[in-house]
GROMACS .gro file of C-alpha atoms in nm:
model
  375
    1MET     CA    1  -2.240  -9.269   2.377
    2ALA     CA    2  -2.236  -8.954   2.605
    3PRO     CA    3  -2.561  -8.913   2.826
    4ALA     CA    4  -2.855  -8.748   2.742
    5THR     CA    5  -2.830  -8.536   2.976
    6SER     CA    6  -2.496  -8.376   2.898
    7THR     CA    7  -2.591  -8.338   2.519
    8ALA     CA    8  -2.912  -8.126   2.647
    9ALA     CA    9  -2.679  -7.902   2.860
   10ALA     CA   10  -2.448  -7.830   2.599
   11ALA     CA   11  -2.741  -7.754   2.360
   12ALA     CA   12  -2.903  -7.505   2.604
   13ALA     CA   13  -2.512  -7.370   2.678
   14GLN     CA   14  -2.476  -7.302   2.299
   15ARG     CA   15  -2.855  -7.136   2.267
   16ILE     CA   16  -2.800  -6.873   2.538
   17ILE     CA   17  -2.440  -6.806   2.370
   18GLY     CA   18  -2.578  -6.740   2.028
   19PHE     CA   19  -2.905  -6.539   2.199
   20SER     CA   20  -2.632  -6.308   2.377
   21ARG     CA   21  -2.474  -6.267   2.074
   22ARG     CA   22  -2.764  -6.200   1.864
   23THR     CA   23  -2.881  -5.940   2.103
   24ARG     CA   24  -2.556  -5.734   2.142
   25ALA     CA   25  -2.507  -5.427   1.996
   26PRO     CA   26  -2.268  -5.385   1.745
   27ARG     CA   27  -1.987  -5.225   1.798
   28GLN     CA   28  -1.919  -4.888   1.617
   29SER     CA   29  -1.652  -4.637   1.654
   30SER     CA   30  -1.786  -4.303   1.782
   31PRO     CA   31  -1.811  -4.026   1.544
   32PRO     CA   32  -1.569  -3.723   1.617
   33THR     CA   33  -1.658  -3.441   1.841
   34LYS     CA   34  -1.760  -3.145   1.633
   35LYS     CA   35  -1.595  -2.816   1.731
   36TYR     CA   36  -1.784  -2.514   1.707
   37LYS     CA   37  -1.629  -2.175   1.629
   38SER     CA   38  -1.703  -1.883   1.905
   39ILE     CA   39  -1.920  -1.612   1.791
   40SER     CA   40  -1.637  -1.348   1.825
   41GLU     CA   41  -1.493  -1.571   1.518
   42ILE     CA   42  -1.789  -1.575   1.321
   43MET     CA   43  -1.831  -1.228   1.383
   44LEU     CA   44  -1.493  -1.145   1.239
   45LYS     CA   45  -1.540  -1.326   0.925
   46ALA     CA   46  -1.931  -1.223   0.858
   47PRO     CA   47  -2.035  -0.974   0.622
   48TYR     CA   48  -2.130  -0.631   0.731
   49ALA     CA   49  -2.310  -0.316   0.572
   50VAL     CA   50  -2.219   0.018   0.651
   51ILE     CA   51  -2.566   0.237   0.775
   52GLU     CA   52  -2.515   0.599   0.807
   53ARG     CA   53  -2.663   0.752   1.115
   54GLU     CA   54  -2.865   1.124   1.127
   55ASP     CA   55  -2.638   1.267   1.405
   56TYR     CA   56  -2.266   1.187   1.520
   57SER     CA   57  -2.245   1.431   1.783
   58ASP     CA   58  -2.244   1.173   2.047
   59VAL     CA   59  -1.932   0.946   1.928
   60THR     CA   60  -1.660   0.933   2.159
   61CYS     CA   61  -1.303   0.776   2.148
   62ASP     CA   62  -1.311   0.433   2.270
   63GLN     CA   63  -0.995   0.471   2.389
   64CYS     CA   64  -0.999   0.785   2.591
   65GLY     CA   65  -1.376   0.844   2.653
   66SER     CA   66  -1.358   1.207   2.493
   67GLY     CA   67  -1.541   1.356   2.226
   68GLU     CA   68  -1.302   1.636   2.170
   69GLN     CA   69  -1.141   1.716   1.838
   70PRO     CA   70  -1.438   1.529   1.608
   71ASP     CA   71  -1.227   1.602   1.308
   72GLU     CA   72  -0.949   1.330   1.394
   73LEU     CA   73  -1.238   1.092   1.500
   74LEU     CA   74  -1.230   0.790   1.330
   75LEU     CA   75  -1.525   0.556   1.294
   76CYS     CA   76  -1.542   0.220   1.263
   77ASP     CA   77  -1.757   0.090   0.953
   78LYS     CA   78  -1.836  -0.272   1.145
   79CYS     CA   79  -1.848  -0.170   1.501
   80ASP     CA   80  -1.957   0.169   1.504
   81LYS     CA   81  -1.722   0.307   1.796
   82GLY     CA   82  -1.498   0.616   1.741
   83PHE     CA   83  -1.118   0.622   1.767
   84HIS     CA   84  -0.914   0.952   1.777
   85MET     CA   85  -0.638   0.902   1.528
   86LYS     CA   86  -0.370   0.945   1.767
   87CYS     CA   87  -0.538   0.756   2.005
   88VAL     CA   88  -0.558   0.396   1.797
   89ARG     CA   89  -0.250   0.171   1.754
   90PRO     CA   90  -0.053   0.212   1.545
   91VAL     CA   91  -0.126   0.549   1.510
   92ALA     CA   92  -0.337   0.696   1.161
   93VAL     CA   93  -0.170   0.932   1.024
   94ARG     CA   94  -0.417   1.055   0.790
   95VAL     CA   95  -0.779   0.976   0.735
   96PRO     CA   96  -0.836   0.661   0.578
   97ILE     CA   97  -1.006   0.699   0.210
   98GLY     CA   98  -1.322   0.450   0.185
   99SER     CA   99  -1.391   0.198   0.437
  100TRP     CA  100  -1.197   0.162   0.780
  101LEU     CA  101  -1.209  -0.102   1.068
  102CYS     CA  102  -1.064  -0.065   1.394
  103PRO     CA  103  -0.763  -0.283   1.500
  104LYS     CA  104  -1.055  -0.559   1.687
  105CYS     CA  105  -1.280  -0.586   1.429
  106SER     CA  106  -0.974  -0.602   1.151
  107GLY     CA  107  -0.840  -0.875   1.334
  108GLY     CA  108  -0.600  -0.671   1.490
  109LYS     CA  109  -0.316  -0.920   1.507
  110ARG     CA  110   0.002  -0.830   1.362
  111VAL     CA  111   0.172  -1.096   1.148
  112ARG     CA  112   0.392  -1.277   1.400
  113SER     CA  113   0.817  -1.285   1.283
  114ARG     CA  114   0.909  -1.506   1.079
  115GLY     CA  115   1.191  -1.733   1.083
  116PHE     CA  116   1.423  -1.714   0.763
  117SER     CA  117   1.675  -1.964   0.704
  118GLN     CA  118   2.041  -1.835   0.549
  119LYS     CA  119   1.942  -1.997   0.237
  120LYS     CA  120   1.565  -1.817   0.217
  121ILE     CA  121   1.724  -1.495   0.344
  122ILE     CA  122   2.016  -1.467   0.033
  123ASP     CA  123   1.746  -1.585  -0.210
  124PHE     CA  124   1.498  -1.324  -0.064
  125PHE     CA  125   1.769  -1.015  -0.129
  126ARG     CA  126   1.918  -1.207  -0.459
  127ILE     CA  127   2.260  -1.185  -0.261
  128GLN     CA  128   2.574  -1.206  -0.501
  129LYS     CA  129   2.867  -1.388  -0.411
  130CYS     CA  130   3.154  -1.146  -0.468
  131THR     CA  131   3.524  -1.272  -0.446
  132ASP     CA  132   3.684  -0.939  -0.490
  133ARG     CA  133   3.593  -0.777  -0.206
  134LYS     CA  134   3.942  -0.680  -0.102
  135ASP     CA  135   4.057  -0.574  -0.451
  136GLU     CA  136   3.737  -0.364  -0.494
  137CYS     CA  137   3.783  -0.181  -0.136
  138CYS     CA  138   4.158  -0.186  -0.198
  139SER     CA  139   4.093   0.020  -0.501
  140LEU     CA  140   3.811   0.260  -0.364
  141GLN     CA  141   4.050   0.345  -0.075
  142ASP     CA  142   4.343   0.423  -0.337
  143ALA     CA  143   4.140   0.650  -0.539
  144LYS     CA  144   4.068   0.842  -0.266
  145LYS     CA  145   4.413   0.845  -0.168
  146ARG     CA  146   4.478   0.967  -0.505
  147LYS     CA  147   4.241   1.255  -0.456
  148ARG     CA  148   4.401   1.379  -0.142
  149ARG     CA  149   4.750   1.390  -0.308
  150THR     CA  150   4.650   1.571  -0.623
  151GLY     CA  151   4.429   1.789  -0.451
  152SER     CA  152   4.510   2.172  -0.451
  153LEU     CA  153   4.709   2.353  -0.229
  154VAL     CA  154   4.470   2.640  -0.196
  155LEU     CA  155   4.227   2.676   0.088
  156GLN     CA  156   3.893   2.606   0.054
  157LYS     CA  157   3.594   2.583   0.228
  158LYS     CA  158   3.561   2.201   0.329
  159ARG     CA  159   3.256   2.028   0.194
  160ARG     CA  160   3.067   1.748   0.383
  161ARG     CA  161   3.107   1.430   0.200
  162PHE     CA  162   2.915   1.101   0.247
  163LEU     CA  163   3.031   0.823   0.430
  164PRO     CA  164   2.983   0.459   0.348
  165PHE     CA  165   2.840   0.243   0.655
  166ILE     CA  166   3.008  -0.020   0.835
  167PRO     CA  167   2.853  -0.337   0.811
  168THR     CA  168   2.805  -0.525   1.117
  169GLU     CA  169   3.141  -0.788   1.142
  170ASN     CA  170   2.904  -1.065   1.292
  171PRO     CA  171   2.772  -1.299   0.998
  172SER     CA  172   2.524  -1.415   1.186
  173GLN     CA  173   2.389  -1.104   1.337
  174ARG     CA  174   2.374  -0.940   0.966
  175MET     CA  175   2.129  -1.245   0.888
  176LYS     CA  176   1.929  -1.150   1.179
  177GLN     CA  177   1.945  -0.786   1.048
  178MET     CA  178   1.806  -0.906   0.709
  179GLY     CA  179   1.577  -1.138   0.830
  180SER     CA  180   1.413  -0.850   1.044
  181LEU     CA  181   1.320  -0.682   0.709
  182ALA     CA  182   1.238  -0.971   0.562
  183SER     CA  183   0.995  -1.039   0.805
  184ALA     CA  184   0.830  -0.671   0.776
  185LEU     CA  185   0.841  -0.709   0.387
  186THR     CA  186   0.669  -1.052   0.422
  187ALA     CA  187   0.406  -0.887   0.668
  188LEU     CA  188   0.290  -0.657   0.445
  189HIS     CA  189   0.309  -0.849   0.117
  190MET     CA  190   0.585  -0.655  -0.025
  191GLU     CA  191   0.873  -0.750  -0.250
  192PHE     CA  192   1.224  -0.646  -0.164
  193SER     CA  193   1.361  -0.382  -0.414
  194ASP     CA  194   1.695  -0.185  -0.376
  195ASP     CA  195   1.621   0.009  -0.709
  196LEU     CA  196   1.338   0.237  -0.849
  197THR     CA  197   1.088   0.030  -1.054
  198TYR     CA  198   0.938   0.137  -1.357
  199SER     CA  199   0.562  -0.063  -1.458
  200PRO     CA  200   0.381  -0.059  -1.785
  201ASP     CA  201   0.094   0.095  -1.583
  202MET     CA  202   0.268   0.364  -1.444
  203ALA     CA  203   0.511   0.654  -1.518
  204PRO     CA  204   0.781   0.541  -1.796
  205ARG     CA  205   1.157   0.571  -1.688
  206SER     CA  206   1.163   0.849  -1.926
  207ALA     CA  207   0.940   1.101  -1.708
  208ASN     CA  208   1.222   1.071  -1.468
  209HIS     CA  209   1.483   1.325  -1.564
  210ALA     CA  210   1.605   1.579  -1.328
  211GLU     CA  211   1.587   1.868  -1.596
  212PHE     CA  212   1.213   1.835  -1.555
  213GLU     CA  213   1.259   1.974  -1.213
  214ASN     CA  214   1.105   2.335  -1.126
  215GLY     CA  215   1.398   2.519  -1.046
  216GLY     CA  216   1.651   2.248  -1.099
  217MET     CA  217   1.789   2.003  -0.870
  218GLN     CA  218   2.124   1.968  -0.703
  219VAL     CA  219   2.365   1.677  -0.875
  220LEU     CA  220   2.535   1.433  -0.653
  221THR     CA  221   2.903   1.480  -0.680
  222LYS     CA  222   3.148   1.198  -0.831
  223GLU     CA  223   3.274   1.131  -0.502
  224ASP     CA  224   2.925   1.063  -0.348
  225THR     CA  225   2.807   0.906  -0.635
  226GLU     CA  226   3.106   0.651  -0.573
  227THR     CA  227   3.012   0.616  -0.190
  228MET     CA  228   2.684   0.521  -0.301
  229GLU     CA  229   2.752   0.260  -0.540
  230HIS     CA  230   3.007   0.139  -0.329
  231CYS     CA  231   2.700   0.073  -0.058
  232ARG     CA  232   2.506  -0.065  -0.301
  233ALA     CA  233   2.777  -0.339  -0.415
  234MET     CA  234   2.798  -0.427  -0.069
  235CYS     CA  235   2.415  -0.457  -0.022
  236ARG     CA  236   2.444  -0.694  -0.273
  237ARG     CA  237   2.686  -0.912  -0.160
  238GLY     CA  238   2.481  -0.902   0.208
  239GLU     CA  239   2.685  -0.685   0.367
  240CYS     CA  240   2.373  -0.447   0.477
  241PRO     CA  241   2.348  -0.141   0.684
  242PRO     CA  242   2.340  -0.207   1.041
  243LEU     CA  243   1.995  -0.139   1.121
  244MET     CA  244   1.744  -0.395   1.251
  245VAL     CA  245   1.338  -0.349   1.169
  246VAL     CA  246   1.136  -0.379   1.471
  247TYR     CA  247   0.747  -0.380   1.554
  248ASP     CA  248   0.622  -0.132   1.808
  249SER     CA  249   0.256  -0.110   1.896
  250CYS     CA  250   0.221   0.275   1.889
  251GLU     CA  251   0.459   0.336   1.570
  252GLY     CA  252   0.407   0.039   1.390
  253TYR     CA  253   0.701  -0.130   1.190
  254THR     CA  254   1.020   0.086   1.263
  255VAL     CA  255   1.385   0.098   1.202
  256GLU     CA  256   1.679   0.074   1.508
  257ALA     CA  257   2.045   0.127   1.476
  258ASP     CA  258   2.193  -0.217   1.521
  259GLY     CA  259   2.556  -0.056   1.562
  260PRO     CA  260   2.707   0.328   1.557
  261ILE     CA  261   2.645   0.498   1.301
  262LYS     CA  262   2.853   0.853   1.191
  263ASP     CA  263   2.728   1.176   1.093
  264MET     CA  264   2.673   1.159   0.693
  265THR     CA  265   2.687   0.838   0.643
  266PHE     CA  266   2.456   0.694   0.348
  267ILE     CA  267   2.174   0.451   0.514
  268ALA     CA  268   1.983   0.379   0.233
  269GLU     CA  269   1.823   0.488  -0.117
  270TYR     CA  270   1.459   0.519  -0.105
  271THR     CA  271   1.298   0.282  -0.345
  272GLY     CA  272   0.959   0.157  -0.489
  273ASP     CA  273   0.752   0.201  -0.758
  274VAL     CA  274   0.741   0.559  -0.970
  275ASP     CA  275   0.413   0.685  -1.075
  276TYR     CA  276   0.256   1.005  -1.195
  277ILE     CA  277   0.149   1.220  -0.873
  278LYS     CA  278  -0.202   1.292  -1.023
  279ASN     CA  279  -0.237   0.907  -1.010
  280ARG     CA  280  -0.197   0.874  -0.640
  281GLU     CA  281  -0.410   1.215  -0.544
  282HIS     CA  282  -0.629   1.003  -0.360
  283ASP     CA  283  -0.423   0.696  -0.208
  284ASP     CA  284  -0.370   0.690   0.149
  285CYS     CA  285  -0.059   0.519   0.160
  286ASP     CA  286   0.144   0.719   0.445
  287SER     CA  287   0.468   0.599   0.284
  288LEU     CA  288   0.452   0.798  -0.082
  289MET     CA  289   0.761   1.008  -0.133
  290THR     CA  290   0.836   1.296  -0.362
  291LEU     CA  291   1.050   1.200  -0.654
  292LEU     CA  292   1.041   1.507  -0.904
  293LEU     CA  293   0.836   1.822  -0.859
  294ALA     CA  294   0.796   1.912  -1.254
  295LYS     CA  295   0.720   2.278  -1.418
  296ASP     CA  296   0.408   2.114  -1.520
  297PRO     CA  297   0.203   1.917  -1.240
  298THR     CA  298   0.079   1.657  -1.408
  299LYS     CA  299   0.462   1.543  -1.484
  300SER     CA  300   0.575   1.519  -1.118
  301LEU     CA  301   0.656   1.195  -0.977
  302VAL     CA  302   0.614   0.997  -0.645
  303ILE     CA  303   0.750   0.674  -0.492
  304CYS     CA  304   0.507   0.419  -0.445
  305PRO     CA  305   0.655   0.138  -0.174
  306ASP     CA  306   0.367  -0.049  -0.151
  307LYS     CA  307   0.454  -0.328  -0.313
  308ARG     CA  308   0.831  -0.346  -0.369
  309GLY     CA  309   1.084  -0.134  -0.128
  310ASN     CA  310   1.368  -0.171   0.115
  311ILE     CA  311   1.425  -0.087   0.469
  312ALA     CA  312   1.374   0.284   0.393
  313ARG     CA  313   1.032   0.258   0.367
  314PHE     CA  314   1.022   0.177   0.738
  315ILE     CA  315   1.186   0.478   0.886
  316SER     CA  316   0.955   0.634   1.093
  317GLY     CA  317   0.882   1.074   1.051
  318ILE     CA  318   0.904   1.304   1.350
  319ASN     CA  319   0.643   1.498   1.479
  320ASN     CA  320   0.774   1.880   1.359
  321HIS     CA  321   0.477   2.041   1.554
  322THR     CA  322   0.713   1.990   1.912
  323GLN     CA  323   1.037   2.050   1.984
  324ASP     CA  324   1.069   1.705   2.127
  325GLY     CA  325   0.949   1.571   1.812
  326ARG     CA  326   1.216   1.756   1.636
  327LYS     CA  327   1.489   1.638   1.899
  328LYS     CA  328   1.446   1.298   1.759
  329GLN     CA  329   1.559   1.385   1.388
  330ASN     CA  330   1.883   1.199   1.331
  331CYS     CA  331   1.891   1.159   0.948
  332LYS     CA  332   1.736   1.358   0.589
  333CYS     CA  333   1.585   1.253   0.299
  334VAL     CA  334   1.737   1.467   0.019
  335ARG     CA  335   1.639   1.465  -0.321
  336TYR     CA  336   1.980   1.443  -0.627
  337SER     CA  337   2.014   1.404  -0.967
  338VAL     CA  338   2.250   1.104  -1.038
  339ASN     CA  339   2.338   1.038  -1.370
  340GLY     CA  340   2.056   1.274  -1.490
  341GLU     CA  341   1.805   1.090  -1.287
  342CYS     CA  342   1.618   1.193  -0.980
  343ARG     CA  343   1.672   0.987  -0.711
  344VAL     CA  344   1.616   0.990  -0.321
  345LEU     CA  345   1.883   0.936  -0.071
  346LEU     CA  346   1.878   0.862   0.315
  347VAL     CA  347   2.167   1.024   0.504
  348ALA     CA  348   2.255   1.050   0.887
  349THR     CA  349   2.254   1.403   1.030
  350ARG     CA  350   2.429   1.306   1.341
  351ASP     CA  351   2.621   1.035   1.519
  352ILE     CA  352   2.354   0.762   1.576
  353SER     CA  353   2.382   0.502   1.865
  354LYS     CA  354   2.348   0.166   1.841
  355GLY     CA  355   1.951   0.109   1.989
  356GLU     CA  356   1.865   0.442   1.859
  357ARG     CA  357   1.600   0.472   1.650
  358LEU     CA  358   1.545   0.641   1.260
  359TYR     CA  359   1.362   0.913   1.246
  360TYR     CA  360   1.329   1.200   0.960
  361ASP     CA  361   1.118   1.496   0.855
  362TYR     CA  362   0.844   1.382   0.631
  363ASN     CA  363   0.789   1.746   0.562
  364GLY     CA  364   1.052   1.802   0.288
  365TYR     CA  365   0.926   2.010  -0.028
  366GLU     CA  366   0.587   2.062  -0.176
  367HIS     CA  367   0.319   2.056   0.108
  368GLU     CA  368   0.263   2.022   0.488
  369TYR     CA  369   0.267   1.628   0.574
  370PRO     CA  370  -0.001   1.570   0.862
  371THR     CA  371   0.283   1.495   1.141
  372GLN     CA  372   0.081   1.623   1.443
  373ASN     CA  373  -0.040   1.265   1.573
  374PHE     CA  374   0.321   1.108   1.525
  375ILE     CA  375   0.518   0.988   1.863
   0.00000   0.00000   0.00000
């Protein structure tokens, strides 16, 4: 039998242990630290109301500090600060319709260039695999040789013909070129389209007839039509023109030559949705392109590359109010009658070097486009 003293000591120790267990706070996992948004993040998403002032004479440009040229001062509908159209980045071409937010209040962050895998690029541009490429190229060259042999011996004035663009030989570099275009289109929430599109709520295809043009329209020759179709076939195979879409903080998205381009080279067709001009009178899109100027103004058509388009949508315009601006022009936009339909084609007007940006004159036909703020 154990001694009484040892039994009493064991009982006391048990009571102490039990007491310590009962009084010890239960272990609980600490709640995660709640992260609060900064005031700047809250203000970016906060609702706002436009309050008109009685007097705007004291408004100055937040960038240059000047209050001159008040007709070109844009007022942000959120922070109430003023910005010259030529000072804001990217440059504002025309006065926006409706509310306008400065780059800071609208987020001011450009969508970063996305990385596209080869499969995604092929799917994005719907590239078709073609096995008879050599046969097609040979047949085109043979046709040109036959035309030279059967030509008349009478001396005639040489007419300048379109040249097909020469794709970059390196396939990986071509993927980079197409990836830059895919990134730009995705950033603007656009779909790629290398054709004019006709939507039910816009102008029908039957409205696009070259015979409706006031004063007539020049017809694209058979040789140039073959060159254009040859270039379109190359694009469908993934052999695009040597062009790269880049982002500039002043000009926004623009196009650079990724290889030498010769004078009179076919670059691209201007594509997008076809609509009546009367439906776009209050549209502040800076990429509308005249397609048809009909005798009846209500039948005139424009190309709207706001939902669908190709690389032509990103080629910049020159400032034709200055001599330096006019010197930048290295391609032109010309309207042709192709198989009875109006089409707009972009063609090089001189040799273009690698790394040079592409520019053409926006003022081609019916009205003066406001290009004085172009860089």
